[in-house]
XYZ file of C-alpha atoms in Angstrom:
501
model
C 246.309 -6.751 -97.607
C 247.810 -4.717 -94.765
C 250.894 -3.858 -96.851
C 248.679 -2.727 -99.721
C 246.362 -0.660 -97.580
C 248.264 2.678 -97.353
C 248.757 2.938 -101.129
C 245.234 1.669 -101.832
C 243.741 4.187 -99.389
C 245.644 7.089 -100.936
C 244.759 6.013 -104.488
C 241.079 5.598 -103.605
C 240.988 9.105 -102.137
C 242.557 10.588 -105.275
C 240.163 8.753 -107.594
C 237.162 9.830 -105.539
C 238.335 13.454 -105.346
C 238.593 13.517 -109.139
C 235.057 12.070 -109.520
C 236.675 9.243 -111.465
C 233.554 7.074 -111.389
C 231.626 5.286 -114.126
C 229.063 8.092 -114.291
C 231.749 10.770 -114.077
C 233.700 9.314 -116.991
C 230.539 8.757 -119.049
C 229.532 12.394 -118.567
C 233.016 13.645 -119.452
C 233.262 11.547 -122.617
C 229.693 11.960 -123.787
C 227.735 9.204 -125.528
C 229.688 9.151 -128.795
C 233.160 8.888 -127.251
C 231.928 6.556 -124.501
C 230.421 4.163 -127.037
C 233.559 4.371 -129.179
C 235.688 3.379 -126.194
C 233.473 0.317 -125.687
C 234.539 -0.636 -129.231
C 238.220 -0.074 -128.284
C 238.426 3.180 -130.243
C 240.070 6.126 -128.442
C 240.103 9.021 -130.936
C 236.736 10.552 -129.888
C 237.717 10.222 -126.220
C 241.077 11.887 -126.728
C 239.293 14.885 -128.253
C 237.028 15.135 -125.179
C 239.793 14.969 -122.548
C 242.162 17.835 -123.383
C 241.174 20.128 -120.500
C 243.804 18.968 -118.005
C 241.355 18.374 -115.139
C 242.149 15.448 -112.810
C 239.194 13.525 -114.257
C 240.364 14.119 -117.828
C 243.942 13.172 -116.919
C 242.933 9.902 -115.244
C 240.657 9.018 -118.163
C 243.446 9.644 -120.688
C 245.997 7.807 -118.582
C 244.132 4.616 -117.704
C 241.227 4.211 -120.115
C 242.639 5.754 -123.292
C 246.216 4.578 -122.579
C 247.687 7.940 -123.572
C 250.726 9.547 -121.971
C 250.074 12.638 -119.857
C 252.401 15.418 -118.672
C 254.029 14.762 -115.298
C 252.541 17.974 -113.914
C 248.999 16.814 -114.817
C 249.620 13.358 -113.346
C 250.865 14.892 -110.069
C 247.773 17.085 -109.958
C 245.442 14.107 -110.455
C 247.424 11.769 -108.184
C 249.047 14.051 -105.599
C 252.036 12.424 -103.954
C 251.305 9.093 -105.649
C 253.053 9.059 -109.020
C 256.411 7.771 -107.783
C 254.773 5.261 -105.424
C 252.602 3.906 -108.245
C 255.679 3.642 -110.460
C 257.427 1.536 -107.813
C 254.433 -0.824 -107.741
C 254.432 -1.123 -111.546
C 251.092 0.642 -111.982
C 252.645 3.666 -113.734
C 255.903 4.455 -115.524
C 257.414 7.890 -116.066
C 260.018 9.726 -118.064
C 261.303 13.195 -117.346
C 258.211 14.838 -118.785
C 255.471 12.211 -119.197
C 253.641 9.484 -117.324
C 252.061 6.354 -118.825
C 249.924 3.567 -117.351
C 251.274 0.036 -117.139
C 248.098 -1.241 -115.475
C 244.442 -0.332 -115.949
C 242.577 1.360 -113.104
C 238.954 1.427 -114.201
C 235.771 2.782 -112.573
C 233.055 0.153 -112.387
C 229.422 0.861 -111.577
C 228.032 -2.345 -110.103
C 224.426 -3.227 -109.318
C 224.569 -4.894 -105.910
C 220.915 -5.934 -105.928
C 217.598 -4.813 -107.389
C 217.600 -1.611 -105.360
C 221.197 -0.445 -104.879
C 224.342 0.338 -106.855
C 227.937 0.961 -105.838
C 230.988 2.512 -107.452
C 234.096 0.313 -107.509
C 237.545 0.728 -109.019
C 239.057 -2.336 -110.667
C 242.766 -2.775 -111.337
C 243.766 -5.187 -114.125
C 246.175 -5.461 -117.010
C 245.754 -2.898 -119.762
C 243.015 -3.538 -122.313
C 244.680 -4.969 -125.433
C 243.843 -4.045 -129.012
C 242.958 -0.364 -128.685
C 242.611 1.377 -132.041
C 243.277 -1.797 -133.999
C 246.715 -2.434 -132.512
C 247.792 -6.092 -132.059
C 246.026 -7.503 -129.014
C 248.223 -10.508 -128.227
C 248.509 -10.917 -124.455
C 250.905 -12.754 -122.173
C 250.246 -16.121 -120.574
C 249.548 -14.568 -117.149
C 247.454 -11.668 -118.430
C 244.894 -10.547 -115.830
C 241.646 -9.694 -117.558
C 239.620 -6.756 -116.313
C 235.899 -6.076 -116.640
C 234.556 -8.279 -119.446
C 231.250 -9.489 -120.808
C 231.841 -12.785 -119.000
C 232.499 -11.138 -115.628
C 229.419 -8.927 -115.899
C 227.312 -11.920 -116.998
C 228.361 -13.904 -113.928
C 227.742 -10.902 -111.684
C 224.209 -10.620 -113.085
C 223.650 -14.352 -112.583
C 224.918 -14.602 -108.998
C 222.340 -14.566 -106.199
C 222.633 -11.604 -103.832
C 221.010 -12.874 -100.633
C 222.911 -12.544 -97.360
C 225.286 -15.466 -96.757
C 227.927 -16.406 -94.236
C 230.646 -17.697 -96.550
C 231.236 -17.298 -100.290
C 233.887 -18.590 -102.682
C 235.083 -16.826 -105.834
C 236.770 -19.711 -107.642
C 239.357 -18.506 -110.174
C 239.049 -14.885 -109.108
C 241.209 -13.206 -111.753
C 241.207 -9.496 -110.938
C 238.635 -10.095 -108.196
C 235.461 -8.596 -109.700
C 233.191 -11.328 -108.322
C 234.830 -11.093 -104.899
C 233.983 -7.384 -104.758
C 230.335 -8.178 -105.472
C 230.267 -11.035 -102.974
C 231.845 -8.899 -100.250
C 228.668 -6.806 -100.147
C 226.465 -9.668 -98.950
C 228.800 -12.314 -97.481
C 230.432 -12.202 -94.070
C 233.562 -13.889 -95.469
C 234.729 -14.212 -99.076
C 237.536 -16.497 -100.218
C 239.028 -15.719 -103.632
C 241.326 -18.325 -105.190
C 243.520 -18.402 -108.284
C 246.543 -20.239 -109.632
C 247.900 -17.050 -111.240
C 250.042 -15.238 -108.647
C 249.839 -11.999 -110.607
C 246.049 -12.215 -110.485
C 246.167 -12.815 -106.744
C 248.211 -9.656 -106.161
C 245.802 -7.639 -108.277
C 242.718 -9.167 -106.620
C 244.169 -8.409 -103.188
C 244.924 -4.834 -104.185
C 241.379 -4.434 -105.545
C 239.988 -5.693 -102.243
C 242.020 -3.065 -100.378
C 241.242 -0.337 -102.931
C 237.504 -0.923 -102.456
C 237.601 -1.338 -98.663
C 236.448 -4.951 -98.566
C 238.408 -6.430 -95.650
C 236.219 -9.534 -95.632
C 237.942 -10.803 -98.808
C 240.704 -13.379 -98.324
C 242.917 -14.234 -101.294
C 244.385 -17.768 -101.516
C 246.874 -19.284 -103.942
C 246.081 -22.637 -105.505
C 244.365 -24.621 -108.212
C 240.577 -24.900 -108.186
C 239.288 -26.254 -104.840
C 242.701 -27.184 -103.389
C 243.146 -23.994 -101.302
C 239.789 -24.538 -99.539
C 239.953 -28.292 -98.976
C 237.788 -29.215 -95.992
C 235.812 -25.946 -96.031
C 232.176 -25.446 -96.997
C 230.361 -22.422 -98.386
C 226.895 -20.963 -98.748
C 227.638 -19.614 -102.246
C 230.212 -20.422 -104.912
C 230.498 -18.218 -108.006
C 232.894 -19.062 -110.789
C 233.771 -18.145 -114.350
C 236.420 -20.848 -114.835
C 238.931 -20.975 -117.704
C 236.492 -22.868 -119.899
C 237.825 -22.470 -123.443
C 237.712 -25.827 -125.236
C 240.855 -26.303 -127.296
C 243.505 -28.884 -128.203
C 246.624 -29.045 -126.040
C 249.273 -27.048 -127.932
C 251.657 -26.132 -125.105
C 250.434 -22.534 -125.143
C 248.093 -21.478 -122.382
C 246.417 -18.226 -121.440
C 245.703 -18.812 -117.756
C 242.614 -16.592 -117.639
C 240.834 -18.718 -120.268
C 242.667 -22.075 -120.646
C 242.522 -24.630 -117.827
C 245.053 -27.076 -119.214
C 242.461 -29.859 -118.884
C 241.072 -31.671 -121.934
C 237.745 -30.674 -123.485
C 235.232 -29.308 -120.981
C 236.736 -31.305 -118.134
C 237.253 -28.183 -116.004
C 233.496 -27.501 -115.951
C 232.641 -31.152 -115.349
C 235.087 -31.335 -112.444
C 233.583 -28.233 -110.832
C 230.028 -29.569 -111.198
C 231.016 -32.921 -109.719
C 233.116 -31.513 -106.873
C 231.174 -28.401 -105.846
C 228.381 -30.223 -103.947
C 230.966 -31.449 -101.415
C 231.849 -27.829 -100.616
C 228.279 -26.542 -100.269
C 226.370 -26.160 -97.041
C 222.753 -27.329 -97.058
C 220.803 -24.884 -99.207
C 224.029 -23.475 -100.645
C 224.373 -22.528 -104.300
C 227.113 -22.996 -106.892
C 226.742 -20.812 -109.993
C 228.955 -21.371 -113.008
C 229.346 -19.474 -116.279
C 230.617 -22.094 -118.701
C 231.172 -23.663 -122.114
C 230.456 -27.316 -122.772
C 230.886 -29.785 -125.588
C 227.895 -30.865 -127.671
C 228.773 -34.260 -129.119
C 227.416 -35.678 -132.345
C 225.923 -38.712 -130.598
C 224.587 -37.269 -127.297
C 222.045 -34.523 -126.548
C 223.709 -31.735 -124.570
C 221.258 -31.937 -121.674
C 221.706 -35.684 -121.224
C 225.467 -35.244 -121.128
C 225.403 -32.488 -118.499
C 222.785 -34.315 -116.441
C 225.226 -37.239 -116.180
C 227.584 -34.982 -114.209
C 225.019 -34.513 -111.426
C 225.186 -36.816 -108.406
C 221.664 -36.338 -107.002
C 222.745 -34.179 -104.061
C 221.655 -30.927 -105.679
C 218.713 -29.407 -107.442
C 219.998 -28.099 -110.761
C 218.893 -25.392 -113.173
C 221.062 -25.391 -116.307
C 220.362 -22.976 -119.149
C 221.991 -23.197 -122.562
C 222.069 -19.610 -123.808
C 224.040 -19.929 -127.026
C 225.415 -22.548 -129.415
C 228.400 -21.973 -131.716
C 229.524 -24.179 -134.557
C 233.197 -25.253 -134.442
C 234.382 -22.722 -137.043
C 232.735 -19.769 -135.291
C 234.136 -20.915 -131.952
C 237.700 -21.216 -133.251
C 237.535 -17.800 -134.903
C 236.252 -16.221 -131.690
C 239.100 -17.473 -129.524
C 241.896 -17.040 -132.051
C 240.801 -13.418 -132.301
C 240.654 -13.167 -128.506
C 244.290 -14.295 -128.362
C 245.299 -11.711 -130.982
C 246.289 -14.332 -133.530
C 244.118 -13.392 -136.496
C 247.107 -11.737 -138.212
C 249.694 -14.330 -137.158
C 251.641 -16.060 -139.923
C 250.484 -19.464 -138.689
C 246.818 -18.443 -138.284
C 245.526 -20.920 -140.897
C 247.570 -23.746 -139.400
C 246.205 -23.032 -135.908
C 242.671 -22.774 -137.293
C 242.941 -26.085 -139.162
C 244.552 -27.885 -136.205
C 241.747 -26.783 -133.892
C 239.022 -27.825 -136.350
C 240.702 -31.191 -136.936
C 240.775 -31.800 -133.188
C 237.058 -31.006 -132.883
C 236.361 -33.476 -135.680
C 238.485 -36.186 -134.039
C 236.628 -35.679 -130.741
C 233.203 -35.895 -132.397
C 232.354 -32.352 -131.289
C 229.376 -31.013 -133.198
C 229.084 -27.632 -131.464
C 229.919 -25.719 -128.301
C 227.267 -24.643 -125.825
C 227.469 -21.620 -123.560
C 225.314 -20.920 -120.561
C 224.589 -20.997 -116.865
C 224.874 -23.867 -114.394
C 223.059 -23.373 -111.076
C 223.304 -26.024 -108.367
C 221.543 -25.892 -104.984
C 222.549 -28.354 -102.266
C 219.659 -30.403 -100.905
C 219.553 -31.048 -97.152
C 220.672 -34.492 -96.098
C 217.692 -36.850 -96.090
C 215.477 -34.522 -98.137
C 212.389 -36.292 -99.430
C 211.800 -36.950 -103.101
C 214.082 -36.722 -106.086
C 216.141 -33.630 -106.905
C 214.601 -31.151 -109.325
C 216.536 -30.966 -112.578
C 215.679 -28.345 -115.170
C 217.899 -28.254 -118.262
C 216.624 -26.071 -121.053
C 217.740 -24.101 -124.064
C 216.782 -20.444 -123.702
C 218.464 -18.148 -126.263
C 215.853 -15.431 -125.857
C 216.137 -11.993 -124.305
C 215.963 -11.972 -120.494
C 215.866 -9.288 -117.845
C 219.216 -8.459 -116.275
C 220.229 -9.094 -113.636
C 218.756 -12.563 -114.027
C 219.642 -13.589 -110.458
C 216.170 -12.829 -109.020
C 214.632 -15.185 -111.597
C 217.094 -17.921 -110.577
C 216.124 -17.347 -106.945
C 212.435 -17.528 -107.926
C 213.094 -20.920 -109.529
C 214.503 -22.144 -106.210
C 211.440 -20.837 -104.385
C 209.187 -22.622 -106.878
C 211.058 -25.884 -106.278
C 210.426 -25.498 -102.546
C 206.766 -24.693 -103.139
C 206.227 -27.701 -105.366
C 207.936 -29.949 -102.825
C 205.045 -29.178 -100.459
C 202.422 -29.757 -103.180
C 203.432 -33.199 -104.401
C 200.033 -34.795 -103.908
C 196.927 -33.420 -105.581
C 195.072 -32.817 -102.320
C 197.804 -30.463 -101.129
C 197.852 -28.751 -104.522
C 194.087 -28.241 -104.611
C 194.149 -26.840 -101.079
C 196.882 -24.321 -101.896
C 196.214 -20.619 -102.248
C 198.189 -19.146 -105.122
C 198.528 -15.729 -106.674
C 199.589 -14.608 -110.124
C 202.959 -12.892 -110.199
C 202.510 -9.165 -110.703
C 204.520 -9.002 -113.949
C 202.304 -11.519 -115.809
C 200.049 -10.111 -118.528
C 197.471 -11.773 -120.764
C 197.423 -11.307 -124.526
C 194.578 -12.426 -126.777
C 194.509 -12.948 -130.525
C 191.383 -13.317 -132.579
C 189.482 -12.095 -135.597
C 187.805 -8.669 -135.254
C 184.307 -9.018 -133.865
C 184.816 -12.650 -132.827
C 183.091 -13.628 -129.584
C 186.121 -15.482 -128.221
C 189.844 -15.214 -129.023
C 191.391 -18.235 -130.709
C 194.685 -17.797 -128.803
C 195.401 -16.674 -125.254
C 199.031 -16.075 -124.237
C 200.298 -15.509 -120.707
C 203.491 -13.441 -120.880
C 205.987 -12.460 -118.192
C 207.430 -8.954 -118.317
C 210.385 -9.755 -116.065
C 212.903 -12.528 -115.426
C 213.010 -15.041 -118.258
C 210.073 -13.276 -119.937
C 208.430 -16.578 -120.698
C 205.297 -16.813 -122.785
C 202.779 -19.640 -122.462
C 199.700 -20.479 -124.514
C 196.690 -21.116 -122.335
C 193.241 -22.492 -122.964
C 190.126 -20.894 -121.520
C 190.269 -22.754 -118.202
C 193.977 -22.167 -117.645
C 193.705 -18.450 -118.450
C 190.669 -18.071 -116.182
C 192.441 -20.001 -113.403
C 195.463 -17.692 -113.535
C 193.216 -14.644 -113.601
C 191.357 -15.862 -110.513
C 194.506 -16.632 -108.482
C 194.495 -13.549 -106.270
C 195.343 -15.187 -102.952
C 191.728 -15.573 -101.822
C 190.415 -18.894 -103.166
C 192.222 -22.234 -103.259
C 193.175 -23.874 -106.534
C 190.466 -26.505 -105.986
C 187.777 -23.890 -105.363
C 188.692 -22.024 -108.541
C 188.700 -25.159 -110.696
C 185.383 -26.308 -109.231
C 183.797 -22.933 -110.041
C 185.149 -23.054 -113.602
C 183.869 -26.606 -114.052
C 180.422 -25.485 -112.966
C 180.462 -22.577 -115.431
C 181.530 -24.872 -118.264
C 179.143 -27.649 -117.189
C 182.111 -30.015 -116.768
C 182.795 -32.655 -114.129
C 184.712 -31.016 -111.207
C 186.792 -34.119 -110.438
C 187.807 -34.504 -114.075
C 188.648 -30.801 -114.294
C 190.867 -31.008 -111.209
C 192.657 -34.061 -112.591
C 193.101 -32.497 -116.018
C 194.656 -29.258 -114.719
C 196.701 -30.377 -111.719
C 199.886 -30.774 -113.753
C 199.285 -27.484 -115.574
C 199.099 -25.708 -112.220
C 202.418 -27.232 -111.225
C 203.945 -26.043 -114.524
C 202.636 -22.543 -113.889
C 204.350 -22.542 -110.488
C 207.560 -24.064 -111.836
C 207.759 -21.396 -114.569
C 207.027 -18.545 -112.116
C 203.619 -17.557 -113.444
C 202.044 -18.424 -110.076
C 203.435 -18.346 -106.531
C 202.195 -19.065 -103.036
C 200.017 -16.283 -101.672
């Protein structure tokens, strides 16, 4: 990183002086051109960036992949054009300069209350304006929907050590550097490692260490408080062709299984491993049973299946990603992939989040495993809701017996609202729904007692006192009421409707 620092420092200063930030570019382009660029269309943006200002020049050069006059490039990047050409970031002719690598502003949400501007170097975005988007085997992907999804999933509490497994261009490492004392970023792609190291220097994150090697090999014997990974999870037959950023070279979903099985050994007590992944759904095995078999009992686990694709849709997605939809052998590739799925008994492909939390050695009770399908809209970032699940697990661990539960003082989470449905003029609603406004935005039908219990949980009375009062109002037996609603109270805590006061 020391060798990269002088160039990275000078480049950062030039980008900042030009106001080449996410907000600066969005304001320059305007909503129409900015949205068009998100669809890989540059024509509206080219019309908005003809003024010759440093911001317009940098936007044309890196984001719109247009050539710019040498004089404009020197104005935007004073004293840097030749140095960036030597490093392979730019190339120039006598009169024009073009980008060979993408330098992109990235507005990142560090936590619920703060944002930060980054700049992310990666290979150029393929497929602009409908051009062929085939990429090389060692292509280094930049900001993508997958990288932003993992960033929104990853917990942002302060930690000592963090691991970005399969770092690519280093986006996750930049996030982690804001709340970890030390970040290790690993990759098997040497080109990615150079880019990730340069991004660390460009964004002044000296606590990021970049290591070469496959999966956990570079950190053998180390342990971490947080592991975040978006591994090369694409599930495809072995054809001899491999895009390193998406293809692991392992059969099926073995790369994800190996991470889930191995990660607990590298976690400190209370440490988390968070994985964005694909997995196989077999014809003869429910997806949750299959993934649960990967768990060794050393971790609590919260696994969420967000999306399911049928084999044809999955193949089309990734053939298009590789720029092969217009290839002469497209149908052959398509058929080969489908035939392999059929041979393997693969019914569908699941996509989602795997969250593991290491239990302390000798922890009482069984690990908490929650595997659920949740394709519905959620609040982003979702990380606070994942953290709340961990807090609920800890709370419930202290309320295992009913006496402890009935003596607990709970409060309703502030985002929970009650909805009622009933005929006009009816004395009582026939349906009561408790609905979260944040996190997973869960909704739960509740009967009269459950709704009244939640409404009364304000941190003053214990659960037992509330249920006893409700039993008296309804002329029911208090002991029977407590027994009937104990498990419902635990569900309300587990689903983050209630929390300890």
